[in-house]
């Protein structure tokens, strides 16, 4: 049997009787929908300056002198999140619940974990969006862990969150230039 960090040999069907190709298509579609939602949110709220993202630690680090350490620490932080949520918590839940409920519960815990954004940013809208987005990301990562393991989750998590943060940083810099004029 292969170790859990590279995926399972026999994938438990989370949906009723769907095969690997249909479930993979749903998974890819879910990732695309998540990216589209993030892009719409970015366009409506971030690019227009309706929500202040200047207090988000990743954005402040990108603007500061800590960019290079951030490029090293950020992937490691996400790897530890994956080890905790899809490694320890997910495996624990999987021993007591079906794959469907395991994904649902672990996604809920993953969403609640991101309440620190709400507390640190002191911005209710941004914090709630982080919690909700993290829940949906947790659903997708919970599905990915069966097929591609924790390493696959880490790569997808890193790509999605990096894309979003870099887009936010882009708009944050544009808004800063507008405010200087």
PDB file of C-alpha atoms in Angstrom:
ATOM      1  CA  UNK A   1       0.000   0.000   0.000  1.00  0.00           C
ATOM      2  CA  UNK A   2       1.284   3.453  -0.930  1.00  0.00           C
ATOM      3  CA  UNK A   3       1.789   6.081   1.774  1.00  0.00           C
ATOM      4  CA  UNK A   4      -1.009   8.626   2.189  1.00  0.00           C
ATOM      5  CA  UNK A   5       1.163  11.565   1.162  1.00  0.00           C
ATOM      6  CA  UNK A   6       1.214  10.322  -2.446  1.00  0.00           C
ATOM      7  CA  UNK A   7      -2.422   9.192  -2.660  1.00  0.00           C
ATOM      8  CA  UNK A   8      -4.227   5.926  -2.241  1.00  0.00           C
ATOM      9  CA  UNK A   9      -4.028   2.919  -4.538  1.00  0.00           C
ATOM     10  CA  UNK A  10      -7.753   2.266  -4.360  1.00  0.00           C
ATOM     11  CA  UNK A  11      -9.628   5.520  -4.432  1.00  0.00           C
ATOM     12  CA  UNK A  12     -12.802   5.470  -2.353  1.00  0.00           C
ATOM     13  CA  UNK A  13     -15.639   6.935  -4.354  1.00  0.00           C
ATOM     14  CA  UNK A  14     -16.908   9.972  -2.514  1.00  0.00           C
ATOM     15  CA  UNK A  15     -19.869  10.224  -4.855  1.00  0.00           C
ATOM     16  CA  UNK A  16     -22.184   7.292  -5.392  1.00  0.00           C
ATOM     17  CA  UNK A  17     -20.641   5.070  -8.033  1.00  0.00           C
ATOM     18  CA  UNK A  18     -18.964   7.718 -10.180  1.00  0.00           C
ATOM     19  CA  UNK A  19     -15.783   6.574 -11.842  1.00  0.00           C
ATOM     20  CA  UNK A  20     -12.366   8.191 -11.663  1.00  0.00           C
ATOM     21  CA  UNK A  21     -12.738  10.254 -14.847  1.00  0.00           C
ATOM     22  CA  UNK A  22     -16.066  11.771 -13.872  1.00  0.00           C
ATOM     23  CA  UNK A  23     -14.853  12.522 -10.351  1.00  0.00           C
ATOM     24  CA  UNK A  24     -11.619  14.031 -11.735  1.00  0.00           C
ATOM     25  CA  UNK A  25     -13.623  16.242 -14.083  1.00  0.00           C
ATOM     26  CA  UNK A  26     -15.760  17.422 -11.176  1.00  0.00           C
ATOM     27  CA  UNK A  27     -12.569  18.109  -9.225  1.00  0.00           C
ATOM     28  CA  UNK A  28     -10.970  20.152 -12.021  1.00  0.00           C
ATOM     29  CA  UNK A  29     -14.271  21.987 -12.485  1.00  0.00           C
ATOM     30  CA  UNK A  30     -14.335  22.753  -8.766  1.00  0.00           C
ATOM     31  CA  UNK A  31     -10.834  24.225  -8.920  1.00  0.00           C
ATOM     32  CA  UNK A  32     -11.809  26.379 -11.906  1.00  0.00           C
ATOM     33  CA  UNK A  33     -14.996  27.559 -10.175  1.00  0.00           C
ATOM     34  CA  UNK A  34     -12.975  28.441  -7.077  1.00  0.00           C
ATOM     35  CA  UNK A  35     -10.521  30.470  -9.179  1.00  0.00           C
ATOM     36  CA  UNK A  36     -13.377  32.225 -10.996  1.00  0.00           C
ATOM     37  CA  UNK A  37     -15.045  33.104  -7.685  1.00  0.00           C
ATOM     38  CA  UNK A  38     -11.709  34.442  -6.408  1.00  0.00           C
ATOM     39  CA  UNK A  39     -11.283  36.505  -9.575  1.00  0.00           C
ATOM     40  CA  UNK A  40     -14.815  37.935  -9.333  1.00  0.00           C
ATOM     41  CA  UNK A  41     -14.262  38.769  -5.665  1.00  0.00           C
ATOM     42  CA  UNK A  42     -10.936  40.401  -6.539  1.00  0.00           C
ATOM     43  CA  UNK A  43     -12.517  42.459  -9.305  1.00  0.00           C
ATOM     44  CA  UNK A  44     -15.546  43.581  -7.293  1.00  0.00           C
ATOM     45  CA  UNK A  45     -13.930  44.233  -3.919  1.00  0.00           C
ATOM     46  CA  UNK A  46     -10.141  44.418  -4.134  1.00  0.00           C
ATOM     47  CA  UNK A  47      -9.566  46.220  -7.437  1.00  0.00           C
ATOM     48  CA  UNK A  48     -12.179  48.847  -6.560  1.00  0.00           C
ATOM     49  CA  UNK A  49     -10.715  49.385  -3.086  1.00  0.00           C
ATOM     50  CA  UNK A  50     -13.944  48.351  -1.325  1.00  0.00           C
ATOM     51  CA  UNK A  51     -12.105  46.005   1.028  1.00  0.00           C
ATOM     52  CA  UNK A  52      -8.775  47.010   2.513  1.00  0.00           C
ATOM     53  CA  UNK A  53      -6.259  44.192   2.174  1.00  0.00           C
ATOM     54  CA  UNK A  54      -3.291  46.184   3.424  1.00  0.00           C
ATOM     55  CA  UNK A  55      -3.406  44.358   6.773  1.00  0.00           C
ATOM     56  CA  UNK A  56      -3.140  40.865   5.224  1.00  0.00           C
ATOM     57  CA  UNK A  57       0.263  39.583   6.342  1.00  0.00           C
ATOM     58  CA  UNK A  58       1.179  38.162   2.939  1.00  0.00           C
ATOM     59  CA  UNK A  59       0.492  41.500   1.220  1.00  0.00           C
ATOM     60  CA  UNK A  60       2.469  43.494   3.782  1.00  0.00           C
ATOM     61  CA  UNK A  61       5.367  41.049   3.447  1.00  0.00           C
ATOM     62  CA  UNK A  62       5.337  41.390  -0.353  1.00  0.00           C
ATOM     63  CA  UNK A  63       5.585  45.164   0.008  1.00  0.00           C
ATOM     64  CA  UNK A  64       8.392  44.978   2.556  1.00  0.00           C
ATOM     65  CA  UNK A  65      11.957  43.746   2.521  1.00  0.00           C
ATOM     66  CA  UNK A  66      10.943  40.193   3.407  1.00  0.00           C
ATOM     67  CA  UNK A  67       9.941  39.022  -0.069  1.00  0.00           C
ATOM     68  CA  UNK A  68      12.576  36.338  -0.420  1.00  0.00           C
ATOM     69  CA  UNK A  69      12.103  34.832   3.006  1.00  0.00           C
ATOM     70  CA  UNK A  70       8.375  34.882   2.273  1.00  0.00           C
ATOM     71  CA  UNK A  71       8.904  32.875  -0.917  1.00  0.00           C
ATOM     72  CA  UNK A  72      10.609  30.267   1.240  1.00  0.00           C
ATOM     73  CA  UNK A  73       8.357  30.373   4.323  1.00  0.00           C
ATOM     74  CA  UNK A  74       4.994  30.566   2.548  1.00  0.00           C
ATOM     75  CA  UNK A  75       5.292  27.145   0.829  1.00  0.00           C
ATOM     76  CA  UNK A  76       6.518  25.598   4.077  1.00  0.00           C
ATOM     77  CA  UNK A  77       3.561  27.082   5.974  1.00  0.00           C
ATOM     78  CA  UNK A  78       1.133  25.624   3.438  1.00  0.00           C
ATOM     79  CA  UNK A  79       2.896  22.263   3.624  1.00  0.00           C
ATOM     80  CA  UNK A  80       2.435  22.216   7.402  1.00  0.00           C
ATOM     81  CA  UNK A  81      -1.236  23.153   6.940  1.00  0.00           C
ATOM     82  CA  UNK A  82      -1.622  20.187   4.602  1.00  0.00           C
ATOM     83  CA  UNK A  83       0.183  17.854   6.987  1.00  0.00           C
ATOM     84  CA  UNK A  84      -2.098  18.986   9.809  1.00  0.00           C
ATOM     85  CA  UNK A  85      -5.449  19.144   8.017  1.00  0.00           C
ATOM     86  CA  UNK A  86      -5.168  16.486   5.289  1.00  0.00           C
ATOM     87  CA  UNK A  87      -2.621  14.370   7.123  1.00  0.00           C
ATOM     88  CA  UNK A  88      -3.456  14.191  10.812  1.00  0.00           C
ATOM     89  CA  UNK A  89      -7.032  15.506  11.091  1.00  0.00           C
ATOM     90  CA  UNK A  90      -8.250  13.968   7.822  1.00  0.00           C
ATOM     91  CA  UNK A  91      -6.842  10.528   8.620  1.00  0.00           C
ATOM     92  CA  UNK A  92      -8.304  10.656  12.123  1.00  0.00           C
ATOM     93  CA  UNK A  93     -11.758  11.555  10.781  1.00  0.00           C
ATOM     94  CA  UNK A  94     -11.486   8.935   8.035  1.00  0.00           C
ATOM     95  CA  UNK A  95     -11.204   6.212  10.659  1.00  0.00           C
ATOM     96  CA  UNK A  96     -14.623   7.228  12.068  1.00  0.00           C
ATOM     97  CA  UNK A  97     -16.597   8.631   9.120  1.00  0.00           C
ATOM     98  CA  UNK A  98     -17.272   7.958   5.461  1.00  0.00           C
ATOM     99  CA  UNK A  99     -15.077   9.794   2.921  1.00  0.00           C
ATOM    100  CA  UNK A 100     -17.928  12.240   2.208  1.00  0.00           C
ATOM    101  CA  UNK A 101     -18.347  13.293   5.847  1.00  0.00           C
ATOM    102  CA  UNK A 102     -14.587  13.270   6.402  1.00  0.00           C
ATOM    103  CA  UNK A 103     -14.143  15.790   3.583  1.00  0.00           C
ATOM    104  CA  UNK A 104     -17.048  17.899   4.846  1.00  0.00           C
ATOM    105  CA  UNK A 105     -15.913  17.977   8.491  1.00  0.00           C
ATOM    106  CA  UNK A 106     -12.240  18.577   7.686  1.00  0.00           C
ATOM    107  CA  UNK A 107     -13.204  21.410   5.310  1.00  0.00           C
ATOM    108  CA  UNK A 108     -15.263  22.967   8.100  1.00  0.00           C
ATOM    109  CA  UNK A 109     -12.341  22.740  10.507  1.00  0.00           C
ATOM    110  CA  UNK A 110     -10.038  24.183   7.826  1.00  0.00           C
ATOM    111  CA  UNK A 111     -12.440  27.101   7.309  1.00  0.00           C
ATOM    112  CA  UNK A 112     -12.744  27.782  11.032  1.00  0.00           C
ATOM    113  CA  UNK A 113      -8.951  27.643  11.371  1.00  0.00           C
ATOM    114  CA  UNK A 114      -8.766  30.687   9.086  1.00  0.00           C
ATOM    115  CA  UNK A 115     -10.682  32.791  11.620  1.00  0.00           C
ATOM    116  CA  UNK A 116      -7.279  34.261  12.500  1.00  0.00           C
ATOM    117  CA  UNK A 117      -7.591  36.419   9.357  1.00  0.00           C
ATOM    118  CA  UNK A 118     -10.820  37.862  10.765  1.00  0.00           C
ATOM    119  CA  UNK A 119      -9.156  38.569  14.102  1.00  0.00           C
ATOM    120  CA  UNK A 120      -5.862  39.945  12.768  1.00  0.00           C
ATOM    121  CA  UNK A 121      -7.258  42.060   9.933  1.00  0.00           C
ATOM    122  CA  UNK A 122     -10.100  43.504  12.026  1.00  0.00           C
ATOM    123  CA  UNK A 123     -12.073  43.490   8.792  1.00  0.00           C
ATOM    124  CA  UNK A 124     -15.235  41.383   9.137  1.00  0.00           C
ATOM    125  CA  UNK A 125     -15.943  41.147   5.407  1.00  0.00           C
ATOM    126  CA  UNK A 126     -12.414  40.032   4.551  1.00  0.00           C
ATOM    127  CA  UNK A 127     -12.330  37.561   7.452  1.00  0.00           C
ATOM    128  CA  UNK A 128     -15.654  35.977   6.522  1.00  0.00           C
ATOM    129  CA  UNK A 129     -14.596  35.701   2.892  1.00  0.00           C
ATOM    130  CA  UNK A 130     -11.380  33.949   3.980  1.00  0.00           C
ATOM    131  CA  UNK A 131     -13.336  31.514   6.151  1.00  0.00           C
ATOM    132  CA  UNK A 132     -15.874  30.690   3.428  1.00  0.00           C
ATOM    133  CA  UNK A 133     -13.235  30.443   0.695  1.00  0.00           C
ATOM    134  CA  UNK A 134     -11.091  28.233   2.942  1.00  0.00           C
ATOM    135  CA  UNK A 135     -14.073  25.928   3.510  1.00  0.00           C
ATOM    136  CA  UNK A 136     -14.588  25.474  -0.238  1.00  0.00           C
ATOM    137  CA  UNK A 137     -10.853  25.069  -0.794  1.00  0.00           C
ATOM    138  CA  UNK A 138     -10.896  22.448   1.976  1.00  0.00           C
ATOM    139  CA  UNK A 139     -13.631  20.536   0.122  1.00  0.00           C
ATOM    140  CA  UNK A 140     -11.518  20.426  -3.027  1.00  0.00           C
ATOM    141  CA  UNK A 141      -8.315  19.551  -1.174  1.00  0.00           C
ATOM    142  CA  UNK A 142     -10.172  16.815   0.695  1.00  0.00           C
ATOM    143  CA  UNK A 143     -11.044  15.230  -2.623  1.00  0.00           C
ATOM    144  CA  UNK A 144      -7.540  15.721  -4.030  1.00  0.00           C
ATOM    145  CA  UNK A 145      -5.908  13.942  -1.082  1.00  0.00           C
ATOM    146  CA  UNK A 146      -7.466  10.632  -2.155  1.00  0.00           C
ATOM    147  CA  UNK A 147      -6.075  10.802  -5.684  1.00  0.00           C
ATOM    148  CA  UNK A 148      -2.816  12.685  -5.330  1.00  0.00           C
ATOM    149  CA  UNK A 149      -2.033  12.587  -1.615  1.00  0.00           C
ATOM    150  CA  UNK A 150      -0.841  15.360   0.638  1.00  0.00           C
ATOM    151  CA  UNK A 151       1.829  16.427  -1.852  1.00  0.00           C
ATOM    152  CA  UNK A 152      -0.834  16.937  -4.522  1.00  0.00           C
ATOM    153  CA  UNK A 153      -2.919  18.946  -2.046  1.00  0.00           C
ATOM    154  CA  UNK A 154       0.087  21.065  -1.201  1.00  0.00           C
ATOM    155  CA  UNK A 155       0.802  21.861  -4.858  1.00  0.00           C
ATOM    156  CA  UNK A 156      -2.832  22.786  -5.603  1.00  0.00           C
ATOM    157  CA  UNK A 157      -3.109  24.791  -2.357  1.00  0.00           C
ATOM    158  CA  UNK A 158       0.129  26.629  -3.149  1.00  0.00           C
ATOM    159  CA  UNK A 159      -0.892  27.427  -6.732  1.00  0.00           C
ATOM    160  CA  UNK A 160      -4.394  28.662  -5.882  1.00  0.00           C
ATOM    161  CA  UNK A 161      -3.413  30.790  -2.887  1.00  0.00           C
ATOM    162  CA  UNK A 162      -0.297  32.189  -4.610  1.00  0.00           C
ATOM    163  CA  UNK A 163      -2.374  33.194  -7.620  1.00  0.00           C
ATOM    164  CA  UNK A 164      -4.918  34.969  -5.424  1.00  0.00           C
ATOM    165  CA  UNK A 165      -2.324  36.748  -3.279  1.00  0.00           C
ATOM    166  CA  UNK A 166      -0.297  37.881  -6.285  1.00  0.00           C
ATOM    167  CA  UNK A 167      -3.465  39.274  -7.893  1.00  0.00           C
ATOM    168  CA  UNK A 168      -4.317  41.062  -4.651  1.00  0.00           C
ATOM    169  CA  UNK A 169      -0.803  42.451  -4.434  1.00  0.00           C
ATOM    170  CA  UNK A 170      -1.096  43.729  -8.008  1.00  0.00           C
ATOM    171  CA  UNK A 171      -4.311  45.598  -7.235  1.00  0.00           C
ATOM    172  CA  UNK A 172      -2.974  46.779  -3.889  1.00  0.00           C
ATOM    173  CA  UNK A 173      -0.005  48.355  -5.669  1.00  0.00           C
ATOM    174  CA  UNK A 174      -2.308  49.954  -8.264  1.00  0.00           C
ATOM    175  CA  UNK A 175      -4.514  51.413  -5.534  1.00  0.00           C
ATOM    176  CA  UNK A 176      -1.430  52.733  -3.750  1.00  0.00           C
ATOM    177  CA  UNK A 177      -0.314  54.529  -6.922  1.00  0.00           C
ATOM    178  CA  UNK A 178      -3.790  56.045  -7.380  1.00  0.00           C
ATOM    179  CA  UNK A 179      -3.788  57.298  -3.786  1.00  0.00           C
ATOM    180  CA  UNK A 180      -0.364  58.922  -4.263  1.00  0.00           C
ATOM    181  CA  UNK A 181      -1.619  61.032  -7.193  1.00  0.00           C
TER     182      UNK A 181
END
